mmCIF file of C-alpha atoms in Angstrom:
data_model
loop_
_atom_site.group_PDB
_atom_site.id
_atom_site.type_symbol
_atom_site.label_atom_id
_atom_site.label_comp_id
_atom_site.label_asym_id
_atom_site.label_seq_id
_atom_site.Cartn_x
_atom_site.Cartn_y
_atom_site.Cartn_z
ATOM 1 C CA UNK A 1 0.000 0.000 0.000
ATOM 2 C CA UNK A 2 2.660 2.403 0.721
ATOM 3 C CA UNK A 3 4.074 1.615 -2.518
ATOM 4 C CA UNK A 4 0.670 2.294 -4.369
ATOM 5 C CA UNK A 5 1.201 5.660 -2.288
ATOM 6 C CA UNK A 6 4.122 6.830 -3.452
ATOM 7 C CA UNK A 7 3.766 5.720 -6.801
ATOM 8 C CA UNK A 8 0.329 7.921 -6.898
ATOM 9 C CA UNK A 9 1.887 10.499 -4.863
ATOM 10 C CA UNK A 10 1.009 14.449 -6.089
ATOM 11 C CA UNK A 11 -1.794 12.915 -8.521
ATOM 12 C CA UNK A 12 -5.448 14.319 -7.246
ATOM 13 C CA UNK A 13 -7.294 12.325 -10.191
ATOM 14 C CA UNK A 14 -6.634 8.839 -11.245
ATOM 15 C CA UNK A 15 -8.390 7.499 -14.286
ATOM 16 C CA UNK A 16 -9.073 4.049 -14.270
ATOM 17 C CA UNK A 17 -10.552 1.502 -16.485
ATOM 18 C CA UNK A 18 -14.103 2.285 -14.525
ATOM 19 C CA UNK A 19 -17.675 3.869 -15.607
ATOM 20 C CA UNK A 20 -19.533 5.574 -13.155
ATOM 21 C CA UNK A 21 -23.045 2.946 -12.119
ATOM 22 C CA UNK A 22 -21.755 1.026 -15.311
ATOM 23 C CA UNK A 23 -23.284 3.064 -17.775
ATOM 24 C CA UNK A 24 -20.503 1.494 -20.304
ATOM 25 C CA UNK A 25 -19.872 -1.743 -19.239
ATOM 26 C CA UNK A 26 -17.105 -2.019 -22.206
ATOM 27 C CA UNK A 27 -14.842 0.065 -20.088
ATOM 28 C CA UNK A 28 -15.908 -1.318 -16.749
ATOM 29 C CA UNK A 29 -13.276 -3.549 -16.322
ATOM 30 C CA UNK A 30 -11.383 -2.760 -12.950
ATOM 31 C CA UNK A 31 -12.863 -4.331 -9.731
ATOM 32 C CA UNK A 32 -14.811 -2.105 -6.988
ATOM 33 C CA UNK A 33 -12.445 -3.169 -4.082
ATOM 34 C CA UNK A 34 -9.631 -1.610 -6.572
ATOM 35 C CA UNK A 35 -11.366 1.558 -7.074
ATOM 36 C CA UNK A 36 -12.569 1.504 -3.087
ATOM 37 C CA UNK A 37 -8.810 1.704 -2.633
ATOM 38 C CA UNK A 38 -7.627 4.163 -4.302
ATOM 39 C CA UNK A 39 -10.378 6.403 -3.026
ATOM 40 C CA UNK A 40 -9.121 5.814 0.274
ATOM 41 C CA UNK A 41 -5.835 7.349 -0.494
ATOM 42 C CA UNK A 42 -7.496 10.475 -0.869
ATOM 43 C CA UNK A 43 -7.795 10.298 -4.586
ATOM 44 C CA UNK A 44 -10.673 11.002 -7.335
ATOM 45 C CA UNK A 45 -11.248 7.868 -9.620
ATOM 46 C CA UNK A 46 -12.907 8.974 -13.148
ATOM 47 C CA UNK A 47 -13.181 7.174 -15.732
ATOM 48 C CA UNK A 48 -10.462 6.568 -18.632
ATOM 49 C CA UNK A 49 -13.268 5.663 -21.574
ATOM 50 C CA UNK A 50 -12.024 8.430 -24.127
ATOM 51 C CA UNK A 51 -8.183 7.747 -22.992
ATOM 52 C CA UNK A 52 -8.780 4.144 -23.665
ATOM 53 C CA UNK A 53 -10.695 5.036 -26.784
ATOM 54 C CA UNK A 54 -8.254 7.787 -27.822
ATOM 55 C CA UNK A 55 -5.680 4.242 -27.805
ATOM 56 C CA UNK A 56 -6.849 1.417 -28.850
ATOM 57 C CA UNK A 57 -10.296 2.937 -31.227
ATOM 58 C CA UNK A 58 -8.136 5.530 -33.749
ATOM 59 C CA UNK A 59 -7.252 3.853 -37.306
ATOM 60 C CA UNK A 60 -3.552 4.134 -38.803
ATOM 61 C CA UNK A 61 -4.465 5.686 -42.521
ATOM 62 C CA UNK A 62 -3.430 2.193 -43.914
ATOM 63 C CA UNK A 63 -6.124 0.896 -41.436
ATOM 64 C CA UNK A 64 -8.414 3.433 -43.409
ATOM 65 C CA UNK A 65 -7.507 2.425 -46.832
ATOM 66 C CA UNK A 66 -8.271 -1.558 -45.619
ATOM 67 C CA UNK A 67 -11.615 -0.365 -44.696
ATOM 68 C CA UNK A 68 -12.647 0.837 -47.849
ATOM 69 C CA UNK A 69 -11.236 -1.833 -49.798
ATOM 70 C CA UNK A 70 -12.734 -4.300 -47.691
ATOM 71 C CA UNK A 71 -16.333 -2.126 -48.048
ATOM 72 C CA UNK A 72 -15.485 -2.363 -52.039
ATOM 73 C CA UNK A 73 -15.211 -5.818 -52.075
ATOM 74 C CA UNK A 74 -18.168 -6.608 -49.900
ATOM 75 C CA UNK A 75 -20.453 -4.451 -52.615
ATOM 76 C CA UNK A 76 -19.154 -5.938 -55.500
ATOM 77 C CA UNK A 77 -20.454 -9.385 -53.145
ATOM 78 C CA UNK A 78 -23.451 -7.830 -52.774
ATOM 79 C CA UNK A 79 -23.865 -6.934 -56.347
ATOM 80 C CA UNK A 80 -23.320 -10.515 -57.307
ATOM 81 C CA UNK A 81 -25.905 -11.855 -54.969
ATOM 82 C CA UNK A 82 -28.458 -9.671 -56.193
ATOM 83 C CA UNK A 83 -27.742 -10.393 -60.116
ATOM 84 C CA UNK A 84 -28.386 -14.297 -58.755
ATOM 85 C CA UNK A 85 -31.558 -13.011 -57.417
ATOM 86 C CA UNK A 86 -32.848 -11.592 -60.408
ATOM 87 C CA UNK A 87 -31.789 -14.324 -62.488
ATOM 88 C CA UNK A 88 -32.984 -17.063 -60.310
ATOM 89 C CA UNK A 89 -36.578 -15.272 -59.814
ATOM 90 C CA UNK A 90 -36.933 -14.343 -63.295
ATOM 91 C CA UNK A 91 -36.320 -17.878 -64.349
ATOM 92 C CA UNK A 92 -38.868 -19.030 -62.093
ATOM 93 C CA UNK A 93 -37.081 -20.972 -59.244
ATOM 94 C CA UNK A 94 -36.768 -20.073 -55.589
ATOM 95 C CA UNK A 95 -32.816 -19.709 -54.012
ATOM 96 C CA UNK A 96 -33.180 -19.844 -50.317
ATOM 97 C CA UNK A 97 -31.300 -17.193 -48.165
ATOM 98 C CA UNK A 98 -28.965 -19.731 -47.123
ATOM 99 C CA UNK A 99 -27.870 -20.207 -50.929
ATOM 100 C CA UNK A 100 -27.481 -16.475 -51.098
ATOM 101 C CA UNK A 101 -25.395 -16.468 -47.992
ATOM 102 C CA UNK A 102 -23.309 -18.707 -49.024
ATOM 103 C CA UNK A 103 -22.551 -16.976 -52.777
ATOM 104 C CA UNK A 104 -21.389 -14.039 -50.922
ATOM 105 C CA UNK A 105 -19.255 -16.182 -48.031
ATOM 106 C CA UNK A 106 -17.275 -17.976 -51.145
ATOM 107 C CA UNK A 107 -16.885 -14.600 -52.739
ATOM 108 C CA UNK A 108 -15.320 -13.253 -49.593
ATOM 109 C CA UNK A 109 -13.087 -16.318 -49.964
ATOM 110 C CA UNK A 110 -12.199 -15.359 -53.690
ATOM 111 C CA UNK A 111 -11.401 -11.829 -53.055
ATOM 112 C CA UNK A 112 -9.617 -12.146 -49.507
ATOM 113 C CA UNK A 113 -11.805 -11.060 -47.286
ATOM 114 C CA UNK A 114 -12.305 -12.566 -43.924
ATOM 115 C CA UNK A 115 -15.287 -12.508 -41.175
ATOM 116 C CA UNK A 116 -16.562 -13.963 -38.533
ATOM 117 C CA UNK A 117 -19.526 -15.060 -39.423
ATOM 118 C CA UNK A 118 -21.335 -15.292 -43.084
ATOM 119 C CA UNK A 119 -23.361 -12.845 -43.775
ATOM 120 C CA UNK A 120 -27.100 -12.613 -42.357
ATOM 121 C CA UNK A 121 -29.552 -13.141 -45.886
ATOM 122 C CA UNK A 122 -33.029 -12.342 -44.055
ATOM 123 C CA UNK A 123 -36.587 -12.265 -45.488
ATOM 124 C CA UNK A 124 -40.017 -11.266 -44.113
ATOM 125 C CA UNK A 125 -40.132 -11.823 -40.951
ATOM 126 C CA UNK A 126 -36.708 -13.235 -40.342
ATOM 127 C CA UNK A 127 -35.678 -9.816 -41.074
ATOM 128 C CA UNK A 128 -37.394 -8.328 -38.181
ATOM 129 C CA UNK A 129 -34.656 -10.714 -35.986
ATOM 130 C CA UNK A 130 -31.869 -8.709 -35.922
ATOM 131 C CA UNK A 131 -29.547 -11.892 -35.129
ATOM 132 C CA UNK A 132 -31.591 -14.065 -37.418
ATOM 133 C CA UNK A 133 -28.571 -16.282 -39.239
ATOM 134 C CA UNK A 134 -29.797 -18.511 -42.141
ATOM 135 C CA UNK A 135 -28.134 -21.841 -42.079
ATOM 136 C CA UNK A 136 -28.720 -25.713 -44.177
ATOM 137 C CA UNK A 137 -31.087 -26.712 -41.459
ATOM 138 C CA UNK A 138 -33.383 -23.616 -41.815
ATOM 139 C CA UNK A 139 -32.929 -22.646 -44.773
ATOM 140 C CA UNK A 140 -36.037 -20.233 -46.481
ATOM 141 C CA UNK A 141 -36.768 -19.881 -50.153
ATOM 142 C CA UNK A 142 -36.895 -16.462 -51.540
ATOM 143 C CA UNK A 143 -40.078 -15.638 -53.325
ATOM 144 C CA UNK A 144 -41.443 -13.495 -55.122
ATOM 145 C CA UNK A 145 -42.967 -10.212 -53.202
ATOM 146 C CA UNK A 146 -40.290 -10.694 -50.730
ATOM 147 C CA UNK A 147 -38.802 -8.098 -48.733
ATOM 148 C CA UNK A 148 -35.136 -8.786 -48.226
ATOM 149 C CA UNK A 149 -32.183 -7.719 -45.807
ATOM 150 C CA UNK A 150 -28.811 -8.482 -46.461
ATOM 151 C CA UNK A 151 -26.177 -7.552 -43.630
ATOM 152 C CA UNK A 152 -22.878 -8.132 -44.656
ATOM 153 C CA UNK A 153 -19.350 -7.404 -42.555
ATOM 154 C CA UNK A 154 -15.596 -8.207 -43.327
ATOM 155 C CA UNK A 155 -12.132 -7.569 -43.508
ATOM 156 C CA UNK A 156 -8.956 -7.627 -45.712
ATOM 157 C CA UNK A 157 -6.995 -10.873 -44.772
ATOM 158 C CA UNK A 158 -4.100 -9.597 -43.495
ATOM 159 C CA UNK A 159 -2.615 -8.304 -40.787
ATOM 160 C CA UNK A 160 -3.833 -4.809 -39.077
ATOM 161 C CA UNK A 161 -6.775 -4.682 -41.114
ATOM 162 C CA UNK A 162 -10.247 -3.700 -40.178
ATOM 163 C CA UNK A 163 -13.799 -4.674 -41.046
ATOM 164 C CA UNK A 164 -16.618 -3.333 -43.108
ATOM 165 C CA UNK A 165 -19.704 -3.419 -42.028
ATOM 166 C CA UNK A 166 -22.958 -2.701 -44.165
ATOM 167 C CA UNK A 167 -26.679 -3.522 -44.487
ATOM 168 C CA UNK A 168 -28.827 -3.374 -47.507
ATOM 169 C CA UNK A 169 -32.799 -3.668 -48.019
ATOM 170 C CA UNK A 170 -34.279 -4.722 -51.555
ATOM 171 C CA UNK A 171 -37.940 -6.443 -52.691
ATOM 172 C CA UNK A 172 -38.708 -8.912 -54.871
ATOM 173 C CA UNK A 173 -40.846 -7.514 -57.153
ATOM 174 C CA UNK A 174 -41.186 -5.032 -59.874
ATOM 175 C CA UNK A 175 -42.959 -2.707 -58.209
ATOM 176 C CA UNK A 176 -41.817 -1.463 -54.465
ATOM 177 C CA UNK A 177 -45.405 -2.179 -51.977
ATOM 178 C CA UNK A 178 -46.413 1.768 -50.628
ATOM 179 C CA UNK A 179 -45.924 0.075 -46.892
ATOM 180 C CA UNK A 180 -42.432 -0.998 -47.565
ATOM 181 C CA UNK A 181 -41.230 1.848 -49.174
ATOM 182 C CA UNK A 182 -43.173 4.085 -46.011
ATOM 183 C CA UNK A 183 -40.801 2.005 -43.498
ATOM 184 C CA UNK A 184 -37.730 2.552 -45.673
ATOM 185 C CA UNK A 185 -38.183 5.649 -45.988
ATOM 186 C CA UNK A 186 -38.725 6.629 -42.352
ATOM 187 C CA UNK A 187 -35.283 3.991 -41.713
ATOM 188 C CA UNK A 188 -33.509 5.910 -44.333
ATOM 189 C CA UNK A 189 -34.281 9.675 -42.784
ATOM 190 C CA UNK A 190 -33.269 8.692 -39.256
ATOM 191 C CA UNK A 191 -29.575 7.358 -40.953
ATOM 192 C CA UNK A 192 -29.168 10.254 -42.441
ATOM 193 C CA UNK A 193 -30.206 12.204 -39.505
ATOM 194 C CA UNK A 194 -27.485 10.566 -37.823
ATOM 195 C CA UNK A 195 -25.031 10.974 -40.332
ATOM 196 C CA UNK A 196 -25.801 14.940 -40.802
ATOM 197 C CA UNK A 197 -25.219 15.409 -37.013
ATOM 198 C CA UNK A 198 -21.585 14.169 -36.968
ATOM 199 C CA UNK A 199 -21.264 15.773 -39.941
ATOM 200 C CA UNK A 200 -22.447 19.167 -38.403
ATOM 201 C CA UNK A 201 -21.060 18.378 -35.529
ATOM 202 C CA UNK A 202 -17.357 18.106 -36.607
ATOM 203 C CA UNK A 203 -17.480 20.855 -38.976
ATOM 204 C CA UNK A 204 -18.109 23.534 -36.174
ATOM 205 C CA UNK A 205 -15.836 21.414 -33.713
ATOM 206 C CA UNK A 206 -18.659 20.975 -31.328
ATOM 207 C CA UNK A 207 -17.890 17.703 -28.809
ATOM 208 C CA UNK A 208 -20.324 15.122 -30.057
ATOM 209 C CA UNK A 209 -21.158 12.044 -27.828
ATOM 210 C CA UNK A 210 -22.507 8.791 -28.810
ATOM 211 C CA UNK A 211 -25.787 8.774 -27.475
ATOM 212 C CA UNK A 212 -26.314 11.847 -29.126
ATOM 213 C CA UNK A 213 -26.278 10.306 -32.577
ATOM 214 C CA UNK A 214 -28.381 7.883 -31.272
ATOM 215 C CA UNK A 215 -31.110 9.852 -30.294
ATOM 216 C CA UNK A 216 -30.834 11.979 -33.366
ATOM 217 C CA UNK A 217 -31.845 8.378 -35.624
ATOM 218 C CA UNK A 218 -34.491 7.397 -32.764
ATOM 219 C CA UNK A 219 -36.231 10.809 -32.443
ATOM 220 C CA UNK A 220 -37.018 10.490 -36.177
ATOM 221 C CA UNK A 221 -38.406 6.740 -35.930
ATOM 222 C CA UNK A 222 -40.135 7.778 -32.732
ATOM 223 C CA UNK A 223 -41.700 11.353 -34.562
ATOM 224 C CA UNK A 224 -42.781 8.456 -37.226
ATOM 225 C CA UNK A 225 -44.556 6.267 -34.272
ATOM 226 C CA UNK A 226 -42.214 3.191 -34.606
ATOM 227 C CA UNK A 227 -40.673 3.672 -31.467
ATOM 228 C CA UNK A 228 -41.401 0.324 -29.840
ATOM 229 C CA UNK A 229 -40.644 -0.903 -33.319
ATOM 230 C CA UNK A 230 -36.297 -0.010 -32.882
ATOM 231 C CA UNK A 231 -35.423 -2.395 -30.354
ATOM 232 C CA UNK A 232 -31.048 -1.835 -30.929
ATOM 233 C CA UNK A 233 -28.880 0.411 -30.489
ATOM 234 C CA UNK A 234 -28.673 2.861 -33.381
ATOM 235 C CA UNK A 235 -24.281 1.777 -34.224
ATOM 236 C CA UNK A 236 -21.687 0.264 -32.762
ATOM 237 C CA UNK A 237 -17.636 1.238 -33.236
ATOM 238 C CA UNK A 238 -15.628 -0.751 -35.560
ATOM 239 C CA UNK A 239 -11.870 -1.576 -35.893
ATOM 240 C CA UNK A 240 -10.085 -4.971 -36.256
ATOM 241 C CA UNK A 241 -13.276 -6.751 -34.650
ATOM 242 C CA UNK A 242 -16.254 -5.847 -36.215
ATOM 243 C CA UNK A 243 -17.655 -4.313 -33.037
ATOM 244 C CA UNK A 244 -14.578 -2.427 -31.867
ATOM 245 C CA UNK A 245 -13.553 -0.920 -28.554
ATOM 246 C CA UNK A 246 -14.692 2.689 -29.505
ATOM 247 C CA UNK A 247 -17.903 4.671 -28.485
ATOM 248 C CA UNK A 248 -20.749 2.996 -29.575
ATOM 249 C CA UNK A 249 -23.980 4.553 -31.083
ATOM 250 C CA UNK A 250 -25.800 3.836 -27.866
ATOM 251 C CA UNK A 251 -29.102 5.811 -25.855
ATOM 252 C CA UNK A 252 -31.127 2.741 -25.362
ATOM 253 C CA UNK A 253 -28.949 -0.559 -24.550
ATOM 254 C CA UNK A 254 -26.297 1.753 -22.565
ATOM 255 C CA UNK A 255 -25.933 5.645 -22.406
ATOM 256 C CA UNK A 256 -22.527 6.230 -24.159
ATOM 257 C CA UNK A 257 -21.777 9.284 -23.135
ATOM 258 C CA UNK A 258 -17.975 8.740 -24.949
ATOM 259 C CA UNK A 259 -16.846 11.421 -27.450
ATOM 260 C CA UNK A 260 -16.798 10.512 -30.959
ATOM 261 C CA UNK A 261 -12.998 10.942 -32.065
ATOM 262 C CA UNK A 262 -11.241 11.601 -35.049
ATOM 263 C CA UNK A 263 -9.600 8.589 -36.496
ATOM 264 C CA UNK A 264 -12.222 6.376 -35.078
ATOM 265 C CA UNK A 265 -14.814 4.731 -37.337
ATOM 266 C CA UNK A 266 -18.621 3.758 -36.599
ATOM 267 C CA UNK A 267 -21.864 2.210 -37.818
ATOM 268 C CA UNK A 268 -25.192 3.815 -38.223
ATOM 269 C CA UNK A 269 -27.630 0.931 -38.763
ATOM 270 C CA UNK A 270 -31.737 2.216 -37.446
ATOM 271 C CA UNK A 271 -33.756 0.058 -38.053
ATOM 272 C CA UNK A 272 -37.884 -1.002 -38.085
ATOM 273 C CA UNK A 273 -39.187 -4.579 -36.879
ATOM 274 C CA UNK A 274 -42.781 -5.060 -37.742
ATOM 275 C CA UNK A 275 -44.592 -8.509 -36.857
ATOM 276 C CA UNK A 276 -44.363 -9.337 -41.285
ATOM 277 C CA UNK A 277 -41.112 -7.485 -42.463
ATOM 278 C CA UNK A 278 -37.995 -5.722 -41.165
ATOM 279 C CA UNK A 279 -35.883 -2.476 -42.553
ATOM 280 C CA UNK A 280 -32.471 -1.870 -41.324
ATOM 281 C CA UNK A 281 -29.927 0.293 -43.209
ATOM 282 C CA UNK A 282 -26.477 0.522 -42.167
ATOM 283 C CA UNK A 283 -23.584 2.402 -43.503
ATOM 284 C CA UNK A 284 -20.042 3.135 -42.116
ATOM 285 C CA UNK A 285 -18.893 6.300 -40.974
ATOM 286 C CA UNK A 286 -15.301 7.723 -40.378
ATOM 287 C CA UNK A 287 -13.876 10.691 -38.706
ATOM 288 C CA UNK A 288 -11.220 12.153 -40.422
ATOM 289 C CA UNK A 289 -8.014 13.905 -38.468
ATOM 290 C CA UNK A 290 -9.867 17.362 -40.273
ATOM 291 C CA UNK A 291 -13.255 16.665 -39.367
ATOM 292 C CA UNK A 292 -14.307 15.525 -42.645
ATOM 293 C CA UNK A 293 -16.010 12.475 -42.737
ATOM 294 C CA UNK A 294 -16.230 9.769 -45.217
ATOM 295 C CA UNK A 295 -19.516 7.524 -45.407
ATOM 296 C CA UNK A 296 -19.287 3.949 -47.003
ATOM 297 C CA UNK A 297 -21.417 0.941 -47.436
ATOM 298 C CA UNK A 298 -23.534 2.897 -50.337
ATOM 299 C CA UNK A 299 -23.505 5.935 -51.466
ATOM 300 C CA UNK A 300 -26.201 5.562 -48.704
ATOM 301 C CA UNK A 301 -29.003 3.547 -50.009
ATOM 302 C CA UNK A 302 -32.308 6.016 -50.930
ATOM 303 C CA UNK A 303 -34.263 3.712 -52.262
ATOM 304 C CA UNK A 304 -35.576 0.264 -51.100
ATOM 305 C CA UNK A 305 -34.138 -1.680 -54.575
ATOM 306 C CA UNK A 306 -36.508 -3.854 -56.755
ATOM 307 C CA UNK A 307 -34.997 -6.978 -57.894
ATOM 308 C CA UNK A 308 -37.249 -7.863 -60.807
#
């Protein structure tokens, strides 16, 4: 103890690895008899969530240049699975979203990109599961006058790199249903709310927090009257996991009250669950050094896209 002391001697605030009633329990990783103890030497514990952040969340610009080559790649996946689609339902036959999960997963092969997990091909209502994950056993044919998400996340193979991570909506049809397009569109406005406000929000170099961008996407789902209806967390950070160690998009699983920092990179990914269908639409956002930002995963998607 006299050790600890000395070693802390002439500091009057000593920022730990703590969050205060564990609003972030991402940070809250040192134990209470720890923090009990260093109180009792007369110090003030606060928490070290942007310091951590400020470490382990920024990107190297060759970190930034895997991200959009690994976004690249996972469109040009994307794009392939949906010229399948079309072909498939124009020719009459039914793919399930397992064999559409599984183009994409040997296309990440082919083009070195690496993941987790395959990508989540969801119809209906498996797309108002947000962890719905099509596999052989339950696999669902695609029909059409389907609604249908795709989430899809990866990285460059190699070492360093960081993920992509991006969700797209489209029908099966000719003609987009006035209900679906209603729930995309209100999905669509609270992304972009989001988006504008770090956007804004950097450009006048005004300290921006995550739950802030979360409540700008929910306020516009809510002001739509689908607030029951957005059950996640409006983004998550992103590095060389796909949900990184960064501030999180978060009002309604956690308050993040962390600071959004340059050289850090995020999701924004609303989203509207309805008993029949599901909309989600995610894109990527990163903070540059100048406060520019760059979005990817689109241009962001406007439109709900008709496969037939």
């Amino acid at each position: 103890e006299s050790a600890l002391a000395s070693m802390l001697d002439g500091a009057r605030v000593i920022a730990m690895e703590y969050s205060p009633r564990n609003a972030i329990p991402y940070v809250a990783r040192v134990d209470a008899g720890t923090v009990e103890h260093i109180r009792s030497l007369g110090k003030e514990v606060v928490s070290s969530a942007d310091l951590v952040q400020h470490a382990v969340a920024r990107w190297t610009p060759a970190q930034f240049e895997s991200h959009k080559e690994a976004s690249r790649l996972l469109m040009s996946a994307l794009d392939h699975a949906y010229a399948f689609l079309r072909s498939e339902l124009s020719s009459g036959r039914n793919p399930s979203d397992y064999d559409v999960q599984q183009l994409m997963w040997r296309d990440y092969g082919e083009s070195g990109l690496v993941a987790d997990d395959p990508p989540i091909v969801a119809t209906n209502a498996h797309a108002s599961d947000p962890h719905y994950l099509p596999t052989a056993a339950n696999a669902t044919s695609i029909r059409t006058g389907d609604v249908v998400l795709v989430d899809f996340w990866a990285k460059l193979d190699r070492p360093g790199a960081v993920y992509a991570d991006h969700t797209w909506m489209a029908y099966a049809g000719t003609t987009l249903p006035s209900r679906q397009a209603e729930i995309f569109g209100h999905v669509a406005a609270a992304r972009d709310a989001a988006v504008d406000l770090v956007r804004r929000s950097f450009a006048a170099g005004t300290p921006l927090r995550g739950c802030e961008v979360d409540d700008a996407a929910r306020s516009v789902i809510a002001a739509a009257g689908f607030a029951e209806q957005f059950i996640h967390r409006t983004g998550h950070s992103i590095g060389g996991e796909v949900h990184g160690d960064g501030a999180n998009m978060d009002n309604f699983e956690t308050r993040d009250e962390r600071r959004l920092l340059p050289g850090t990179c995020f999701s924004v990914e609303p989203g509207i669950y309805l008993p029949d269908f599901g909309v989600r639409s995610e894109v990527n956002v990163y903070v540059h050094d100048d406060g520019q930002i760059t979005v990817t995963g689109g241009p962001e998607q406007q439109a709900m896209l008709t496969l037939l």
